[in-house]
XYZ file of C-alpha atoms in Angstrom:
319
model
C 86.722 117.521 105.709
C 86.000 116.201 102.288
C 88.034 113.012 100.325
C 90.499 113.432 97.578
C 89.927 110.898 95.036
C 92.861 110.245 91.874
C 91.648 108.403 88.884
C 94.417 106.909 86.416
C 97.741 105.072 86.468
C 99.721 103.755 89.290
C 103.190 101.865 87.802
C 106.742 101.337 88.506
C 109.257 104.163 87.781
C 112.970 102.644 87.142
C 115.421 105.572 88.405
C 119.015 105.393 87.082
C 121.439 104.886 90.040
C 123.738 107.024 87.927
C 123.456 110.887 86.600
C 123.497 110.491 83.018
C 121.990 113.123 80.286
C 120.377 110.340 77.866
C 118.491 106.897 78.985
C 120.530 104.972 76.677
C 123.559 105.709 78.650
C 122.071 104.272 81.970
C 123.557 101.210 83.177
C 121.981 100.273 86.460
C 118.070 101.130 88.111
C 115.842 100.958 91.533
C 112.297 100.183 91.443
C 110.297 102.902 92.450
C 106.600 103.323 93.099
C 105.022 105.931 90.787
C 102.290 107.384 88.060
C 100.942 110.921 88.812
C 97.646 110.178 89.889
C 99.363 107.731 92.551
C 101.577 110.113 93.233
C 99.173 112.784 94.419
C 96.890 110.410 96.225
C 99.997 109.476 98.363
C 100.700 113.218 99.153
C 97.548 114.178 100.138
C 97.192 111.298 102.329
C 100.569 111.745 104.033
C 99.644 115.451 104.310
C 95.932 114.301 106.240
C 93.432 114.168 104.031
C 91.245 111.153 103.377
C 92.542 109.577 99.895
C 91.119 107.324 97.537
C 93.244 105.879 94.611
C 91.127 104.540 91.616
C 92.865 102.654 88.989
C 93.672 98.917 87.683
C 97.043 97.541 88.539
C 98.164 93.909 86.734
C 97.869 90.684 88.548
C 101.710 90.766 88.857
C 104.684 91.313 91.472
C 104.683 94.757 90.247
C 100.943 95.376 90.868
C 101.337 93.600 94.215
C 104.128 95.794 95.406
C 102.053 99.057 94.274
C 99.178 97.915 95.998
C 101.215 97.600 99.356
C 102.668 101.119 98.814
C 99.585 102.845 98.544
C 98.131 100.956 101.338
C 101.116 101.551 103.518
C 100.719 105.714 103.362
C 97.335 105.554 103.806
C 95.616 105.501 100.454
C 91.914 103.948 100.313
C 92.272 101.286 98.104
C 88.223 100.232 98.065
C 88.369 101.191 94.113
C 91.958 99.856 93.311
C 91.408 96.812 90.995
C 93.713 94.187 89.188
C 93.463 92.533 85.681
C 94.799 89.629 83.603
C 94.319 91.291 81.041
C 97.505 93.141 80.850
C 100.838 93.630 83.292
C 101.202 96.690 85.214
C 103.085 99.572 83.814
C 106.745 100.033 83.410
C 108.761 103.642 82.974
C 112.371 103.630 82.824
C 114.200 107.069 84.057
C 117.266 109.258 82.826
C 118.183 111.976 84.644
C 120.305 114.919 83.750
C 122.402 117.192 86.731
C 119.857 119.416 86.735
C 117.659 117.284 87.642
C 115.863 117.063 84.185
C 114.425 113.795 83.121
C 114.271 111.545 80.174
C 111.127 108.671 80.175
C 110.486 105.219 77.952
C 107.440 104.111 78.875
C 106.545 100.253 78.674
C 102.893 100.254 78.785
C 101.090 98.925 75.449
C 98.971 98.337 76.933
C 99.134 98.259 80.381
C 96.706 97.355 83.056
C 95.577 100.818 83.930
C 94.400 101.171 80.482
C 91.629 98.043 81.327
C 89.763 100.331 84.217
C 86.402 100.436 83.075
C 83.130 102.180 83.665
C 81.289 99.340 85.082
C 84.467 99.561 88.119
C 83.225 102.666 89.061
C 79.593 102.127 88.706
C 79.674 102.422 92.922
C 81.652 105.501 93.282
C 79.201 108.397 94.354
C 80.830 111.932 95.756
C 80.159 114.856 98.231
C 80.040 118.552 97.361
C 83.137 118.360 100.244
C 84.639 115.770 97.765
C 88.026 116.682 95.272
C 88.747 114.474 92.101
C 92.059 115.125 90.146
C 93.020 113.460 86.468
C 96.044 113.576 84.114
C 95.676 113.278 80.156
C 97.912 109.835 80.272
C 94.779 107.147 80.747
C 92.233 109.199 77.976
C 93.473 107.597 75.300
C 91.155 105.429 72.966
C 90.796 102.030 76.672
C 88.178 101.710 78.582
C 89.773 104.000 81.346
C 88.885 107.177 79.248
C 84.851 105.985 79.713
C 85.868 105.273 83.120
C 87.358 108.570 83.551
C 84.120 110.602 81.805
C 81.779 108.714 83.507
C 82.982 110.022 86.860
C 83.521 113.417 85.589
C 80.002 113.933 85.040
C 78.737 112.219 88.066
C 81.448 114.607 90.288
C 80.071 117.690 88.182
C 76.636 116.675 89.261
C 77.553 116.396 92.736
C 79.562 120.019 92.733
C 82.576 117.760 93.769
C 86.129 119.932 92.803
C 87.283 118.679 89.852
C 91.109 119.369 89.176
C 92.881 118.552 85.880
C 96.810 118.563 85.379
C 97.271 117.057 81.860
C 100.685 116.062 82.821
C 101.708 115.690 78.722
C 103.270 113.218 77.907
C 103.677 112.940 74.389
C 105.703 109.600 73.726
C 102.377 108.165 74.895
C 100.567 109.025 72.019
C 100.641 108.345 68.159
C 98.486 111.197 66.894
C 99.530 114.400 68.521
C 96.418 116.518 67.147
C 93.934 114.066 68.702
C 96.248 114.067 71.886
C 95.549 118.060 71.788
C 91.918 117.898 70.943
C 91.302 114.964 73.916
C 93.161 117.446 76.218
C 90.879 120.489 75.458
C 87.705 118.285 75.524
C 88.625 117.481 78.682
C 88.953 120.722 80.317
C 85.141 121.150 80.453
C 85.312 118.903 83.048
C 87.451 121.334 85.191
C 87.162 123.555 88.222
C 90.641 124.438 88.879
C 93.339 123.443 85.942
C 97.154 122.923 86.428
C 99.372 123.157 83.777
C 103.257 123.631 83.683
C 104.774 126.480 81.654
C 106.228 123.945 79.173
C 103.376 122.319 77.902
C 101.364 125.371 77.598
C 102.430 126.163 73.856
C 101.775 122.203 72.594
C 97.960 123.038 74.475
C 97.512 126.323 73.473
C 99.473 126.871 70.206
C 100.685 129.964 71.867
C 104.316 130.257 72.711
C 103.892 133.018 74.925
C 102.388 132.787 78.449
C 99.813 135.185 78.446
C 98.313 134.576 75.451
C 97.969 130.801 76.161
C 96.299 131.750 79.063
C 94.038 134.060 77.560
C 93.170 131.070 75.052
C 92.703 128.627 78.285
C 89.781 131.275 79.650
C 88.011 131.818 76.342
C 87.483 128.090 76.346
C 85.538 128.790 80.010
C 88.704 127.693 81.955
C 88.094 129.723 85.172
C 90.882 128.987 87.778
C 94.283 128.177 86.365
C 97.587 127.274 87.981
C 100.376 127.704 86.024
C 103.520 126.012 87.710
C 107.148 127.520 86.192
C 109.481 125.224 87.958
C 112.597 127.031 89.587
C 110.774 130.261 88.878
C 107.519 129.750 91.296
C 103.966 129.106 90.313
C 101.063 131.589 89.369
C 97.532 131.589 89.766
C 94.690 133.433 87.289
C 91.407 132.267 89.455
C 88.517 134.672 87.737
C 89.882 137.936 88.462
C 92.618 137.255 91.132
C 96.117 137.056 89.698
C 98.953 135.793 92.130
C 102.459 134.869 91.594
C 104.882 133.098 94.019
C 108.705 133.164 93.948
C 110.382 129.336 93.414
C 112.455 128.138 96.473
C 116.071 127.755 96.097
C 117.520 124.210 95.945
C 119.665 121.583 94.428
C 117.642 119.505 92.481
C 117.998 115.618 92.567
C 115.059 114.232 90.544
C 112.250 116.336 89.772
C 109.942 113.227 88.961
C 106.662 113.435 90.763
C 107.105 116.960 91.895
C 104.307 118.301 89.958
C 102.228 115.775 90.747
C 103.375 116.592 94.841
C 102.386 120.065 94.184
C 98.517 118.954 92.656
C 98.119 116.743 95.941
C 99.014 120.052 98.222
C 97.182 121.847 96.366
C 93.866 119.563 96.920
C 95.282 119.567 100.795
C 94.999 122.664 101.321
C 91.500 123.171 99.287
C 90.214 120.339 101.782
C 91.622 122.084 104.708
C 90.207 125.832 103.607
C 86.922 123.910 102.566
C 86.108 126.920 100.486
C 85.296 126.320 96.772
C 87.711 127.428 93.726
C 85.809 130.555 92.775
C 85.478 132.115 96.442
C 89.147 131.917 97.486
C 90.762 134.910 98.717
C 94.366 136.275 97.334
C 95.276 135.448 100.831
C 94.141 131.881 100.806
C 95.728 131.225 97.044
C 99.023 132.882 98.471
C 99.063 130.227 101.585
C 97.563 126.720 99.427
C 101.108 128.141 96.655
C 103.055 128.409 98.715
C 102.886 125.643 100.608
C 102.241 123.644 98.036
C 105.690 124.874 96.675
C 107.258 123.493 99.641
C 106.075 120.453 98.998
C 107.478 119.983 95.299
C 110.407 121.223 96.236
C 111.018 118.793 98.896
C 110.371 116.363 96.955
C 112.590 117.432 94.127
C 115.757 116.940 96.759
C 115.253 113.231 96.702
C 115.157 110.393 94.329
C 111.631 108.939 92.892
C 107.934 110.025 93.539
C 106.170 108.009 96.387
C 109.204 107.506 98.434
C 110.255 110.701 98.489
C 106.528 112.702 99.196
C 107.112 114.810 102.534
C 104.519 114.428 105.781
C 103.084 117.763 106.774
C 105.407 118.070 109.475
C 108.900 118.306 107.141
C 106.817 120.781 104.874
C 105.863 123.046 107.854
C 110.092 122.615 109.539
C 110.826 123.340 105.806
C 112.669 127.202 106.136
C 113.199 128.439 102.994
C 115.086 131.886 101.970
């Protein structure tokens, strides 16, 4: 088996302790461990596979306590590092009854941002080896170097490289460069996930076809488009799979995407087949249990806490 290796933020999620449709309305919150790239190194540990979390936490309470998280499911923390220079991020959460969510972010900057190449100077991969990034840490810090620097040095080692922009726009001032940094970055990419409402801000193309059409003439050759309720589909070279969503009440849907990316690399590990030589039978079983495992997690409140071991996603019966 190979190692799944995040690179990006780790920070502290605030989840209202009430159901209310804007954050300005929520009176009372409960610290919760979080940041995609946290969030899928936690999954994929907690599902069996060897993880590695790579990021730069503040030399605060808050960096302390995400430290001890990651350690306590599992996560390699050999490349987790902490600064001065800045205090570990902060997002505070709204959440509507459908389990929609509204984020402030309290990051500028924040700790992660201070990651730098010469952190990562010692990191060297495996062809066995999976990477996964968001679009969050490549703005204009260190951390984007960081980031490109072991891009190129997993290309070089045909390490899977998985990208999941994971937009979030608040984050960024100039929402053309935020576009272009996103489609720069997609070179990078073996296997990219993308949700079905961020497709048109990549793309420019409100419909779903034609973005994805745009995403392959840029040489983006596995895709997994994720549609929420409705399932998840797959366009890997010529193979074209859908799967059905699972029926559920949703609580908080925060970090269920990022669940999904951590089955996903799971599943690749436990295949051990590269992106272009799946089968349609191998892309049904890594969707479909990687659909499991998001929505699992979107029946419980926050993102670390609420990632499932592999024996609740395999007991999980759905209709």
């Amino acid at each position: 088996m190979g190692r799944v290796f995040t690179i990006g933020e780790a920070l502290i999620d605030f989840i209202p302790l009430e159901i209310k449709d804007s954050l300005k309305e929520v009176g009372s919150f409960a610290k919760m461990p979080g940041g995609a790239p946290a969030n899928v190194a936690v999954t994929a540990s907690k599902l069996g596979s060897k993880s590695y979390f790579i990021g730069m936490l503040g030399e605060d309470s808050f960096g302390n306590f995400l430290l001890d998280t990651l350690n306590k499911y599992g996560v390699d923390t050999a490349y987790t590092y902490k600064t001065s220079k800045a205090k570990t991020a902060l997002a505070f959460v709204s959440l509507g009854k459908d389990g929609s969510r509204d984020f402030s972010f309290y990051r500028d900057p924040s700790a992660d941002l201070f990651l730098s190449v010469e952190n990562v100077k010692n990191i060297d991969f495996r062809s066995d080896d999976y990477i996964s990034f968001c679009s969050v840490d490549l703005v204009p810090y260190p951390v984007k170097d960081a980031t490109e620097y072991l891009l190129k040095k997993a290309k070089s080692s045909n390490a899977t490289i998985l990208f999941d922009p994971n937009i979030r726009k608040n984050l960024w001032n100039d929402m053309n460069l935020y576009r272009e940094t996103v489609l720069y970055f997609m070179k990078y990419a073996d296997i990219l996930k993308i949700s079905d409402d961020e497709i048109e801000f990549i793309t420019g193309k409100s419909d779903i076809d034609e973005g994805i059409e745009f995403l392959k003439s840029l040489g983006v050759k596995n895709i997994i488009l994720t549609l929420g309720k409705n399932g998840a589909s797959a366009y890997f070279g010529s193979k074209y799979l859908h799967i059905d969503g699972i029926s559920i009440v949703p609580i908080d849907t925060t970090g269920a995407g990022d669940s999904f990316v951590g089955a996903v690399l799971h599943m690749l590990d436990i295949i051990g087949k590269k992106p272009d030589d799946l089968s349609k039978s191998e892309l049904d079983e890594i969707l479909n249990f990687a659909n499991k495992v998001g929505a699992l997690v979107s029946t419980k409140k926050g993102a670390i806490d609420s990632l499932p071991a592999k024996d609740e996603v395999l007991n999980f019966i759905t209709d």
